[in-house]
Amino acid sequence: MSADGVSGQSRVLKVLAEFLSSDRVPQTLLFHGPAGVGKALAAGEFAAALLCEKPPRGGARGCGACASCAAFAGGRHPDFIRVDAAYQACLRQEELAKQKSLRIGTVREARRAMETSAILGGRKVAVVEDADGLEIEAANALLKILEEPPAGAVWILTASRRERLPKTVLSRCAAVAFAPLEDQTVKRILIERGVGAAAAAAAAKDAGGSAGRALDLAHLGYPRALVAGAAAPADASDSLGPDLPSARTQAELALFAVRQELWRGWKEGRTPLAEVSRALDAVRELGESLRANVDPKAVVLLACLEARKAAS
Ligand SMILES: [Zn+2]
């Protein structure tokens, strides 16, 4: 989130530090909150602290100096697994781009690895990123792990759409809530990542407290005329980037902007609530179809029509 670790989540860091200093670390944790606010980064830092030989008191990070921290920083800690698309691609010996969601075999493999004894003699830690995107069989396999984690093992799940996780999984985890970031924090993070001050301020303003979204906005942008209602729908969809991943990200940003604009329209008394609700439902469905690989151009075209209909 920043060159110097997690930013703008002091409440969360306090809770994690408390777990560590009291030596009462829950074996199954869920880091949940909006996308792009530092959940994955915090999970990595907390994992390093859990594995550290002498974690500094009052903090939620490793000491940065011991053998465990050195191995962690080098990406070769034998008692740590990050269960994500890259891990699955490696297991399946497939391209990274082909990993749409985490599968049952991947979760089972992680479980097997976590059941062996710790090589460095401390804990074993697994971070399951975007657990809300697991295939149903994979989520069930994960539930079995969460029901009876072996002693010394800590599982940290991250999720930006908590409501998508099965209730049985939710009930097994200690939930740690991440809040949207302040605009000033988002701006500072962008500047630290090399974005100019003016562009960083503009992106932070439109990002709804998500540094990840602000970075995408600063680098890719989205068809802004779509929200203003001035663009011809075909022009808005044609302005998306030529490659699919960029176009998909831009379409997601556009849907977010349309949702924000719809809420603004209601707050400012321009659009009746019933109309806003109808349009929000339509935009949510468009978001689902985008995740199900519908052409981003078609999604933006339809979002443009929804934005116009709601504004008229
Ligand atoms: Zn250390």
Coordinates of N, CA, C and O in Angstrom, one line a residue, residues 110-170:
A110 N -2.5 -27.0 -0.6 CA -2.1 -26.1 0.4 C -2.3 -26.7 1.8 O -1.5 -26.6 2.7
R111 N -3.4 -27.4 1.9 CA -3.7 -28.1 3.2 C -2.6 -29.1 3.5 O -2.1 -29.2 4.6
R112 N -2.3 -29.9 2.5 CA -1.2 -30.9 2.7 C 0.1 -30.3 3.2 O 0.7 -30.7 4.1
A113 N 0.4 -29.2 2.5 CA 1.7 -28.5 2.8 C 1.6 -27.9 4.3 O 2.6 -27.9 5.0
M114 N 0.5 -27.5 4.7 CA 0.3 -26.9 6.0 C 0.3 -27.9 7.1 O 0.4 -27.6 8.3
E115 N 0.1 -29.2 6.7 CA 0.0 -30.2 7.8 C 1.4 -30.8 8.1 O 1.5 -31.5 9.1
T116 N 2.4 -30.4 7.4 CA 3.7 -30.9 7.7 C 4.3 -30.1 8.8 O 3.8 -28.9 9.1
S117 N 5.3 -30.6 9.5 CA 5.9 -29.8 10.6 C 6.6 -28.5 10.1 O 7.1 -28.5 8.9
A118 N 6.7 -27.5 10.9 CA 7.3 -26.3 10.5 C 8.8 -26.5 10.4 O 9.4 -27.1 11.3
I119 N 9.4 -26.1 9.3 CA 10.8 -26.3 9.0 C 11.7 -25.4 9.9 O 12.7 -25.9 10.4
L120 N 11.3 -24.2 10.1 CA 12.1 -23.3 11.0 C 11.6 -23.4 12.4 O 12.1 -22.7 13.3
G121 N 10.7 -24.3 12.7 CA 10.4 -24.6 14.1 C 9.3 -23.7 14.8 O 9.0 -23.9 15.9
G122 N 8.8 -22.7 14.1 CA 7.8 -21.9 14.6 C 6.4 -22.2 14.1 O 6.1 -23.4 14.0
R123 N 5.6 -21.2 13.7 CA 4.3 -21.5 13.1 C 4.4 -21.8 11.6 O 5.5 -21.7 11.0
K124 N 3.3 -22.2 11.1 CA 3.1 -22.2 9.6 C 1.9 -21.3 9.3 O 1.0 -21.3 10.0
V125 N 2.1 -20.5 8.2 CA 1.1 -19.5 7.9 C 0.7 -19.7 6.4 O 1.6 -19.8 5.5
A126 N -0.6 -19.6 6.1 CA -1.1 -19.6 4.8 C -2.0 -18.4 4.6 O -2.8 -18.1 5.5
V127 N -1.9 -17.7 3.5 CA -2.8 -16.6 3.2 C -3.5 -17.0 1.9 O -2.9 -17.3 0.9
V128 N -4.9 -17.0 2.0 CA -5.7 -17.3 0.9 C -6.3 -16.0 0.3 O -7.2 -15.4 1.0
E129 N -5.8 -15.6 -0.8 CA -6.2 -14.3 -1.3 C -7.5 -14.4 -2.0 O -7.8 -15.4 -2.7
D130 N -8.4 -13.4 -1.9 CA -9.7 -13.3 -2.6 C -10.5 -14.6 -2.4 O -10.9 -15.3 -3.3
A131 N -10.6 -15.0 -1.1 CA -11.3 -16.3 -0.8 C -12.8 -16.2 -1.2 O -13.4 -17.3 -1.4
D132 N -13.3 -15.0 -1.5 CA -14.7 -14.9 -1.9 C -14.8 -15.3 -3.4 O -15.9 -15.5 -3.9
G133 N -13.7 -15.5 -4.1 CA -13.8 -16.0 -5.5 C -13.5 -17.5 -5.6 O -13.3 -18.0 -6.8
L134 N -13.5 -18.2 -4.5 CA -13.2 -19.7 -4.6 C -14.4 -20.4 -5.3 O -15.5 -20.0 -5.1
E135 N -14.0 -21.4 -6.1 CA -15.1 -22.3 -6.6 C -15.7 -23.0 -5.4 O -15.1 -23.2 -4.4
I136 N -17.0 -23.4 -5.5 CA -17.8 -23.9 -4.4 C -17.1 -25.1 -3.8 O -17.0 -25.2 -2.5
E137 N -16.6 -26.0 -4.6 CA -15.9 -27.2 -4.0 C -14.7 -26.8 -3.3 O -14.3 -27.4 -2.2
A138 N -14.0 -25.8 -3.8 CA -12.8 -25.3 -3.1 C -13.1 -24.6 -1.8 O -12.4 -24.8 -0.8
A139 N -14.3 -23.9 -1.7 CA -14.7 -23.3 -0.5 C -15.0 -24.3 0.5 O -14.7 -24.2 1.7
N140 N -15.7 -25.4 0.1 CA -16.0 -26.5 1.0 C -14.7 -27.2 1.5 O -14.7 -27.6 2.7
A141 N -13.7 -27.4 0.7 CA -12.5 -27.9 1.1 C -11.8 -27.0 2.1 O -11.2 -27.5 3.1
L142 N -11.9 -25.7 1.9 CA -11.4 -24.8 2.8 C -12.1 -24.8 4.2 O -11.4 -24.8 5.2
L143 N -13.4 -25.0 4.1 CA -14.1 -25.1 5.4 C -13.6 -26.3 6.2 O -13.5 -26.1 7.5
K144 N -13.3 -27.4 5.6 CA -12.8 -28.6 6.4 C -11.5 -28.2 7.1 O -11.3 -28.6 8.2
I145 N -10.7 -27.4 6.4 CA -9.4 -27.0 7.1 C -9.7 -26.1 8.3 O -9.1 -26.2 9.3
L146 N -10.7 -25.1 8.0 CA -10.9 -24.1 9.1 C -11.6 -24.8 10.3 O -11.5 -24.2 11.4
E147 N -12.3 -25.9 10.1 CA -12.9 -26.6 11.2 C -11.9 -27.1 12.2 O -12.1 -27.1 13.3
E148 N -10.8 -27.6 11.6 CA -9.8 -28.3 12.5 C -8.4 -27.9 12.0 O -7.7 -28.8 11.5
P149 N -8.0 -26.7 12.1 CA -6.6 -26.4 11.7 C -5.6 -27.1 12.6 O -5.8 -27.1 13.8
P150 N -4.5 -27.7 12.0 CA -3.5 -28.3 12.9 C -2.9 -27.3 13.8 O -2.8 -26.1 13.5
A151 N -2.4 -27.7 15.0 CA -1.8 -26.8 16.0 C -0.6 -26.1 15.3 O 0.1 -26.7 14.5
G152 N -0.5 -24.8 15.6 CA 0.6 -24.1 15.1 C 0.4 -23.5 13.7 O 1.2 -22.8 13.1
A153 N -0.7 -23.9 13.0 CA -1.0 -23.4 11.7 C -2.0 -22.2 11.8 O -2.9 -22.2 12.6
V154 N -1.7 -21.1 11.0 CA -2.6 -20.0 11.0 C -3.0 -19.7 9.5 O -2.2 -19.7 8.6
W155 N -4.3 -19.6 9.3 CA -4.9 -19.4 8.0 C -5.5 -18.0 7.9 O -6.3 -17.6 8.8
I156 N -5.0 -17.2 7.0 CA -5.6 -15.8 6.9 C -6.2 -15.7 5.5 O -5.6 -15.9 4.4
L157 N -7.5 -15.5 5.5 CA -8.3 -15.3 4.3 C -8.5 -13.8 4.0 O -8.6 -13.0 4.9
T158 N -8.4 -13.4 2.7 CA -8.8 -12.0 2.4 C -10.0 -12.1 1.5 O -10.2 -13.0 0.7
A159 N -10.9 -11.1 1.6 CA -12.1 -11.0 0.8 C -12.6 -9.6 0.7 O -12.7 -8.9 1.7
S160 N -13.0 -9.2 -0.5 CA -13.6 -7.8 -0.6 C -15.1 -7.9 -0.7 O -15.8 -7.0 -0.6
R161 N -15.6 -9.1 -1.0 CA -17.0 -9.3 -1.1 C -17.4 -10.4 0.0 O -17.6 -11.6 -0.4
R162 N -17.4 -10.0 1.2 CA -17.5 -10.9 2.3 C -18.8 -11.8 2.2 O -18.9 -12.9 2.6
E163 N -19.9 -11.1 1.7 CA -21.2 -11.7 1.6 C -21.2 -12.9 0.7 O -22.1 -13.7 0.7
R164 N -20.2 -13.0 -0.1 CA -20.1 -14.2 -1.1 C -19.5 -15.4 -0.4 O -19.6 -16.5 -1.0
L165 N -18.9 -15.3 0.7 CA -18.4 -16.5 1.4 C -19.5 -17.3 2.1 O -20.4 -16.7 2.6
P166 N -19.4 -18.6 2.0 CA -20.4 -19.4 2.7 C -20.5 -19.0 4.2 O -19.4 -18.7 4.8
K167 N -21.7 -19.0 4.8 CA -21.8 -18.6 6.2 C -21.0 -19.5 7.1 O -20.5 -19.1 8.1
T168 N -20.9 -20.8 6.7 CA -20.1 -21.7 7.5 C -18.6 -21.3 7.6 O -18.0 -21.5 8.6
V169 N -18.1 -20.7 6.5 CA -16.7 -20.3 6.5 C -16.6 -19.0 7.4 O -15.7 -18.9 8.2
L170 N -17.6 -18.1 7.2 CA -17.6 -16.9 8.0 C -17.6 -17.2 9.5 O -16.8 -16.6 10.2

